[in-house]
Amino acid sequence: MQNIISGKWDTAVKAAEKLLHDFNIDVSAQTGRNVLKKQKKNLKFAKMHQHWTINYWNRVIWADEIKLNALDQLEDFGVGNQKEKVYQTELSHGVGYLIRIDRRLDEQLYCKISEDELMKTLEYNEMEKDSTILQQDSDTKHPSRKAKKCLQDLDIHVIQWSPQSPNLDLTAYPWDVLKNKLISYQNPPQGIHE
């Protein structure tokens, strides 16, 4: 990618040819274009927020809905593939409410969760709505008109998040820690409810 950014490889086609010839990596020119578009968006996001202070980042609530299978790494031990879906929030100084989702998360349910659990999280953590910033991924229900209006009515500001930024997804980290702890047990749990 440095060769593309520096202009050494001036087209995606040329980059694909050089990757195949020099490194035996077979990628299409379109894949190169997609990677560059993503990197361009990530760079734009980084430049927009490079001067944010710790105090500013402390105002961010990190929110995500995930399919949780705490035992997925234990399948080698014969544990089944039982999944739970949850919506969670995290803050710089703790966690917010965790809600189990037992149906498809559509924009209507997303708004209900925002109106209930998100507001409870703010209240519990003594955070002001008008100074709070919500981070959410680019799932299709988040930028919907209904969801935007709901958050606007709640007086919640939303950060324009860089797409596909897994290393910035703080909500995944605690689950990775949990999975690693479960794997280390001499007698691993036999199901998700243990």
PDB file of C-alpha atoms in Angstrom:
ATOM      1  CA  MET A   1       0.000   0.000   0.000  1.00  0.00           C
ATOM      2  CA  GLN A   2       2.908   2.356   0.653  1.00  0.00           C
ATOM      3  CA  ASN A   3       3.921   1.973  -2.990  1.00  0.00           C
ATOM      4  CA  ILE A   4       0.428   2.987  -4.082  1.00  0.00           C
ATOM      5  CA  ILE A   5       0.197   5.924  -1.682  1.00  0.00           C
ATOM      6  CA  SER A   6       3.663   7.183  -2.627  1.00  0.00           C
ATOM      7  CA  GLY A   7       2.717   7.047  -6.310  1.00  0.00           C
ATOM      8  CA  LYS A   8       5.254   4.348  -7.156  1.00  0.00           C
ATOM      9  CA  TRP A   9       2.357   2.236  -8.438  1.00  0.00           C
ATOM     10  CA  ASP A  10       0.055   4.758 -10.066  1.00  0.00           C
ATOM     11  CA  THR A  11      -2.894   2.518 -10.967  1.00  0.00           C
ATOM     12  CA  ALA A  12      -4.747  -0.295  -9.241  1.00  0.00           C
ATOM     13  CA  VAL A  13      -4.096  -2.550 -12.242  1.00  0.00           C
ATOM     14  CA  LYS A  14      -0.347  -1.915 -12.023  1.00  0.00           C
ATOM     15  CA  ALA A  15      -0.431  -2.533  -8.262  1.00  0.00           C
ATOM     16  CA  ALA A  16      -2.225  -5.872  -8.748  1.00  0.00           C
ATOM     17  CA  GLU A  17       0.339  -6.926 -11.369  1.00  0.00           C
ATOM     18  CA  LYS A  18       3.290  -5.956  -9.134  1.00  0.00           C
ATOM     19  CA  LEU A  19       1.828  -7.759  -6.095  1.00  0.00           C
ATOM     20  CA  LEU A  20       1.417 -10.916  -8.161  1.00  0.00           C
ATOM     21  CA  HIS A  21       4.878 -10.669  -9.738  1.00  0.00           C
ATOM     22  CA  ASP A  22       6.911  -9.554  -6.695  1.00  0.00           C
ATOM     23  CA  PHE A  23       5.076 -11.246  -3.802  1.00  0.00           C
ATOM     24  CA  ASN A  24       2.942 -13.938  -5.468  1.00  0.00           C
ATOM     25  CA  ILE A  25      -0.162 -12.259  -4.013  1.00  0.00           C
ATOM     26  CA  ASP A  26      -3.101 -12.499  -6.392  1.00  0.00           C
ATOM     27  CA  VAL A  27      -5.577  -9.640  -5.908  1.00  0.00           C
ATOM     28  CA  SER A  28      -7.897  -7.928  -8.302  1.00  0.00           C
ATOM     29  CA  ALA A  29      -7.567  -4.271  -9.148  1.00  0.00           C
ATOM     30  CA  GLN A  30     -11.006  -3.745  -7.563  1.00  0.00           C
ATOM     31  CA  THR A  31      -9.761  -5.196  -4.266  1.00  0.00           C
ATOM     32  CA  GLY A  32      -6.932  -2.667  -4.333  1.00  0.00           C
ATOM     33  CA  ARG A  33      -9.393   0.150  -4.985  1.00  0.00           C
ATOM     34  CA  ASN A  34     -11.608  -1.012  -2.106  1.00  0.00           C
ATOM     35  CA  VAL A  35      -8.668  -1.157   0.308  1.00  0.00           C
ATOM     36  CA  LEU A  36      -7.557   2.323  -0.719  1.00  0.00           C
ATOM     37  CA  LYS A  37     -11.075   3.759  -0.293  1.00  0.00           C
ATOM     38  CA  LYS A  38     -11.274   2.266   3.199  1.00  0.00           C
ATOM     39  CA  GLN A  39      -7.820   3.583   4.114  1.00  0.00           C
ATOM     40  CA  LYS A  40      -8.734   7.015   2.779  1.00  0.00           C
ATOM     41  CA  LYS A  41     -11.850   7.091   4.990  1.00  0.00           C
ATOM     42  CA  ASN A  42      -9.855   5.889   8.010  1.00  0.00           C
ATOM     43  CA  LEU A  43      -7.216   8.574   7.418  1.00  0.00           C
ATOM     44  CA  LYS A  44      -9.912  11.249   7.106  1.00  0.00           C
ATOM     45  CA  PHE A  45     -11.438  10.073  10.403  1.00  0.00           C
ATOM     46  CA  ALA A  46      -8.034  10.118  12.126  1.00  0.00           C
ATOM     47  CA  LYS A  47      -7.265  13.642  10.896  1.00  0.00           C
ATOM     48  CA  MET A  48     -10.699  14.909  11.980  1.00  0.00           C
ATOM     49  CA  HIS A  49     -10.146  13.612  15.519  1.00  0.00           C
ATOM     50  CA  GLN A  50      -6.390  13.959  15.977  1.00  0.00           C
ATOM     51  CA  HIS A  51      -6.762  16.929  18.313  1.00  0.00           C
ATOM     52  CA  TRP A  52      -9.443  15.459  20.539  1.00  0.00           C
ATOM     53  CA  THR A  53      -8.323  15.458  24.153  1.00  0.00           C
ATOM     54  CA  ILE A  54      -8.738  12.624  26.636  1.00  0.00           C
ATOM     55  CA  ASN A  55     -11.610  14.583  28.185  1.00  0.00           C
ATOM     56  CA  TYR A  56     -13.372  14.709  24.831  1.00  0.00           C
ATOM     57  CA  TRP A  57     -12.950  10.956  24.247  1.00  0.00           C
ATOM     58  CA  ASN A  58     -14.236  10.338  27.788  1.00  0.00           C
ATOM     59  CA  ARG A  59     -17.607  11.666  26.620  1.00  0.00           C
ATOM     60  CA  VAL A  60     -17.965   8.854  24.069  1.00  0.00           C
ATOM     61  CA  ILE A  61     -20.258   5.899  24.706  1.00  0.00           C
ATOM     62  CA  TRP A  62     -19.185   2.907  22.635  1.00  0.00           C
ATOM     63  CA  ALA A  63     -22.225   0.887  21.577  1.00  0.00           C
ATOM     64  CA  ASP A  64     -22.595  -2.281  19.569  1.00  0.00           C
ATOM     65  CA  GLU A  65     -24.826  -5.271  19.148  1.00  0.00           C
ATOM     66  CA  ILE A  66     -23.020  -8.558  18.868  1.00  0.00           C
ATOM     67  CA  LYS A  67     -23.738 -12.224  18.463  1.00  0.00           C
ATOM     68  CA  LEU A  68     -22.144 -13.619  21.554  1.00  0.00           C
ATOM     69  CA  ASN A  69     -20.897 -17.156  21.534  1.00  0.00           C
ATOM     70  CA  ALA A  70     -18.550 -17.164  24.478  1.00  0.00           C
ATOM     71  CA  LEU A  71     -17.824 -20.802  23.830  1.00  0.00           C
ATOM     72  CA  ASP A  72     -17.078 -20.669  20.118  1.00  0.00           C
ATOM     73  CA  GLN A  73     -13.404 -21.277  20.747  1.00  0.00           C
ATOM     74  CA  LEU A  74     -14.300 -24.343  22.813  1.00  0.00           C
ATOM     75  CA  GLU A  75     -15.797 -26.276  19.923  1.00  0.00           C
ATOM     76  CA  ASP A  76     -12.670 -28.460  19.968  1.00  0.00           C
ATOM     77  CA  PHE A  77     -13.909 -29.669  23.358  1.00  0.00           C
ATOM     78  CA  GLY A  78     -17.290 -30.698  21.935  1.00  0.00           C
ATOM     79  CA  VAL A  79     -19.234 -27.691  23.177  1.00  0.00           C
ATOM     80  CA  GLY A  80     -22.182 -26.773  20.966  1.00  0.00           C
ATOM     81  CA  ASN A  81     -22.600 -23.586  19.009  1.00  0.00           C
ATOM     82  CA  GLN A  82     -25.133 -21.732  21.192  1.00  0.00           C
ATOM     83  CA  LYS A  83     -25.423 -18.020  20.486  1.00  0.00           C
ATOM     84  CA  GLU A  84     -26.917 -15.092  22.331  1.00  0.00           C
ATOM     85  CA  LYS A  85     -27.329 -11.650  20.811  1.00  0.00           C
ATOM     86  CA  VAL A  86     -26.749  -8.664  23.069  1.00  0.00           C
ATOM     87  CA  TYR A  87     -26.583  -4.879  22.833  1.00  0.00           C
ATOM     88  CA  GLN A  88     -23.893  -3.382  25.010  1.00  0.00           C
ATOM     89  CA  THR A  89     -22.419  -0.016  25.843  1.00  0.00           C
ATOM     90  CA  GLU A  90     -19.033   0.860  27.278  1.00  0.00           C
ATOM     91  CA  LEU A  91     -17.636   4.089  28.631  1.00  0.00           C
ATOM     92  CA  SER A  92     -14.163   5.257  29.533  1.00  0.00           C
ATOM     93  CA  HIS A  93     -14.913   4.651  33.204  1.00  0.00           C
ATOM     94  CA  GLY A  94     -17.057   1.522  33.072  1.00  0.00           C
ATOM     95  CA  VAL A  95     -19.810  -0.302  31.302  1.00  0.00           C
ATOM     96  CA  GLY A  96     -23.379   0.537  30.516  1.00  0.00           C
ATOM     97  CA  TYR A  97     -26.448  -1.589  30.390  1.00  0.00           C
ATOM     98  CA  LEU A  98     -26.294  -4.931  28.611  1.00  0.00           C
ATOM     99  CA  ILE A  99     -29.505  -6.087  27.007  1.00  0.00           C
ATOM    100  CA  ARG A 100     -30.311  -9.483  25.581  1.00  0.00           C
ATOM    101  CA  ILE A 101     -31.905  -9.308  22.144  1.00  0.00           C
ATOM    102  CA  ASP A 102     -34.256 -12.167  21.383  1.00  0.00           C
ATOM    103  CA  ARG A 103     -35.403 -11.053  17.953  1.00  0.00           C
ATOM    104  CA  ARG A 104     -33.998  -9.382  14.866  1.00  0.00           C
ATOM    105  CA  LEU A 105     -32.648  -5.959  15.744  1.00  0.00           C
ATOM    106  CA  ASP A 106     -34.506  -3.622  13.412  1.00  0.00           C
ATOM    107  CA  GLU A 107     -34.627   0.178  13.550  1.00  0.00           C
ATOM    108  CA  GLN A 108     -37.748   0.135  15.757  1.00  0.00           C
ATOM    109  CA  LEU A 109     -36.087  -2.068  18.397  1.00  0.00           C
ATOM    110  CA  TYR A 110     -32.886  -0.042  18.056  1.00  0.00           C
ATOM    111  CA  CYS A 111     -34.821   3.143  18.881  1.00  0.00           C
ATOM    112  CA  LYS A 112     -36.493   1.451  21.856  1.00  0.00           C
ATOM    113  CA  ILE A 113     -33.102   0.339  23.185  1.00  0.00           C
ATOM    114  CA  SER A 114     -31.762   3.873  22.704  1.00  0.00           C
ATOM    115  CA  GLU A 115     -34.746   5.360  24.527  1.00  0.00           C
ATOM    116  CA  ASP A 116     -34.525   2.885  27.409  1.00  0.00           C
ATOM    117  CA  GLU A 117     -31.114   1.291  28.021  1.00  0.00           C
ATOM    118  CA  LEU A 118     -29.003   4.088  26.570  1.00  0.00           C
ATOM    119  CA  MET A 119     -30.812   6.658  28.704  1.00  0.00           C
ATOM    120  CA  LYS A 120     -30.433   4.417  31.784  1.00  0.00           C
ATOM    121  CA  THR A 121     -26.711   4.159  31.047  1.00  0.00           C
ATOM    122  CA  LEU A 122     -26.410   7.956  30.914  1.00  0.00           C
ATOM    123  CA  GLU A 123     -28.389   8.357  34.127  1.00  0.00           C
ATOM    124  CA  TYR A 124     -26.482   5.648  35.998  1.00  0.00           C
ATOM    125  CA  ASN A 125     -23.119   7.118  34.957  1.00  0.00           C
ATOM    126  CA  GLU A 126     -24.271  10.698  35.636  1.00  0.00           C
ATOM    127  CA  MET A 127     -23.597  11.815  32.070  1.00  0.00           C
ATOM    128  CA  GLU A 128     -25.358  14.745  30.428  1.00  0.00           C
ATOM    129  CA  LYS A 129     -27.189  13.923  27.198  1.00  0.00           C
ATOM    130  CA  ASP A 130     -26.160  17.088  25.411  1.00  0.00           C
ATOM    131  CA  SER A 131     -22.438  16.512  26.057  1.00  0.00           C
ATOM    132  CA  THR A 132     -22.450  12.783  25.289  1.00  0.00           C
ATOM    133  CA  ILE A 133     -21.258  11.357  21.984  1.00  0.00           C
ATOM    134  CA  LEU A 134     -22.506   7.984  20.778  1.00  0.00           C
ATOM    135  CA  GLN A 135     -20.219   5.737  18.750  1.00  0.00           C
ATOM    136  CA  GLN A 136     -22.000   3.132  16.679  1.00  0.00           C
ATOM    137  CA  ASP A 137     -20.914   1.083  13.701  1.00  0.00           C
ATOM    138  CA  SER A 138     -22.247   1.585  10.201  1.00  0.00           C
ATOM    139  CA  ASP A 139     -24.944  -1.094  10.423  1.00  0.00           C
ATOM    140  CA  THR A 140     -27.795  -0.207   8.059  1.00  0.00           C
ATOM    141  CA  LYS A 141     -30.271   0.517  10.856  1.00  0.00           C
ATOM    142  CA  HIS A 142     -28.032   3.161  12.470  1.00  0.00           C
ATOM    143  CA  PRO A 143     -28.057   5.753   9.677  1.00  0.00           C
ATOM    144  CA  SER A 144     -31.743   5.150   8.918  1.00  0.00           C
ATOM    145  CA  ARG A 145     -34.029   8.183   9.089  1.00  0.00           C
ATOM    146  CA  LYS A 146     -35.969   6.711  11.998  1.00  0.00           C
ATOM    147  CA  ALA A 147     -32.836   5.978  14.056  1.00  0.00           C
ATOM    148  CA  LYS A 148     -31.329   9.397  13.305  1.00  0.00           C
ATOM    149  CA  LYS A 149     -34.558  11.127  14.339  1.00  0.00           C
ATOM    150  CA  CYS A 150     -34.780   9.030  17.490  1.00  0.00           C
ATOM    151  CA  LEU A 151     -31.246   9.970  18.586  1.00  0.00           C
ATOM    152  CA  GLN A 152     -31.839  13.586  17.593  1.00  0.00           C
ATOM    153  CA  ASP A 153     -35.022  13.658  19.712  1.00  0.00           C
ATOM    154  CA  LEU A 154     -33.008  12.217  22.605  1.00  0.00           C
ATOM    155  CA  ASP A 155     -30.431  15.007  22.109  1.00  0.00           C
ATOM    156  CA  ILE A 156     -27.636  12.476  21.521  1.00  0.00           C
ATOM    157  CA  HIS A 157     -24.741  13.409  19.248  1.00  0.00           C
ATOM    158  CA  VAL A 158     -23.337  10.638  17.044  1.00  0.00           C
ATOM    159  CA  ILE A 159     -19.716  10.399  15.982  1.00  0.00           C
ATOM    160  CA  GLN A 160     -19.157   9.802  12.267  1.00  0.00           C
ATOM    161  CA  TRP A 161     -17.318   6.511  12.567  1.00  0.00           C
ATOM    162  CA  SER A 162     -14.719   5.204  10.179  1.00  0.00           C
ATOM    163  CA  PRO A 163     -16.056   2.101   8.409  1.00  0.00           C
ATOM    164  CA  GLN A 164     -14.602  -1.333   9.089  1.00  0.00           C
ATOM    165  CA  SER A 165     -12.363  -0.323  11.975  1.00  0.00           C
ATOM    166  CA  PRO A 166     -12.153  -3.539  13.996  1.00  0.00           C
ATOM    167  CA  ASN A 167      -9.099  -2.411  15.966  1.00  0.00           C
ATOM    168  CA  LEU A 168     -11.127   0.554  17.222  1.00  0.00           C
ATOM    169  CA  ASP A 169     -14.083  -1.592  18.302  1.00  0.00           C
ATOM    170  CA  LEU A 170     -13.664  -1.507  22.066  1.00  0.00           C
ATOM    171  CA  THR A 171     -16.844  -3.494  22.657  1.00  0.00           C
ATOM    172  CA  ALA A 172     -15.281  -6.708  21.303  1.00  0.00           C
ATOM    173  CA  TYR A 173     -12.290  -6.725  23.664  1.00  0.00           C
ATOM    174  CA  PRO A 174     -14.031  -7.825  26.918  1.00  0.00           C
ATOM    175  CA  TRP A 175     -15.592 -10.783  25.115  1.00  0.00           C
ATOM    176  CA  ASP A 176     -12.173 -11.869  23.859  1.00  0.00           C
ATOM    177  CA  VAL A 177     -10.891 -11.778  27.447  1.00  0.00           C
ATOM    178  CA  LEU A 178     -13.878 -13.862  28.578  1.00  0.00           C
ATOM    179  CA  LYS A 179     -13.302 -16.431  25.832  1.00  0.00           C
ATOM    180  CA  ASN A 180      -9.624 -16.765  26.763  1.00  0.00           C
ATOM    181  CA  LYS A 181     -10.532 -17.262  30.434  1.00  0.00           C
ATOM    182  CA  LEU A 182     -13.089 -19.947  29.557  1.00  0.00           C
ATOM    183  CA  ILE A 183     -10.567 -21.785  27.400  1.00  0.00           C
ATOM    184  CA  SER A 184      -8.090 -21.867  30.284  1.00  0.00           C
ATOM    185  CA  TYR A 185     -10.461 -23.844  32.569  1.00  0.00           C
ATOM    186  CA  GLN A 186      -9.459 -27.437  33.220  1.00  0.00           C
ATOM    187  CA  ASN A 187     -13.131 -28.428  32.814  1.00  0.00           C
ATOM    188  CA  PRO A 188     -14.599 -25.982  30.302  1.00  0.00           C
ATOM    189  CA  PRO A 189     -18.302 -25.114  30.552  1.00  0.00           C
ATOM    190  CA  GLN A 190     -20.583 -27.452  28.622  1.00  0.00           C
ATOM    191  CA  GLY A 191     -22.965 -24.774  27.401  1.00  0.00           C
ATOM    192  CA  ILE A 192     -23.470 -21.044  27.205  1.00  0.00           C
ATOM    193  CA  HIS A 193     -25.660 -21.020  30.337  1.00  0.00           C
ATOM    194  CA  GLU A 194     -22.982 -22.512  32.642  1.00  0.00           C
TER     195      GLU A 194
END
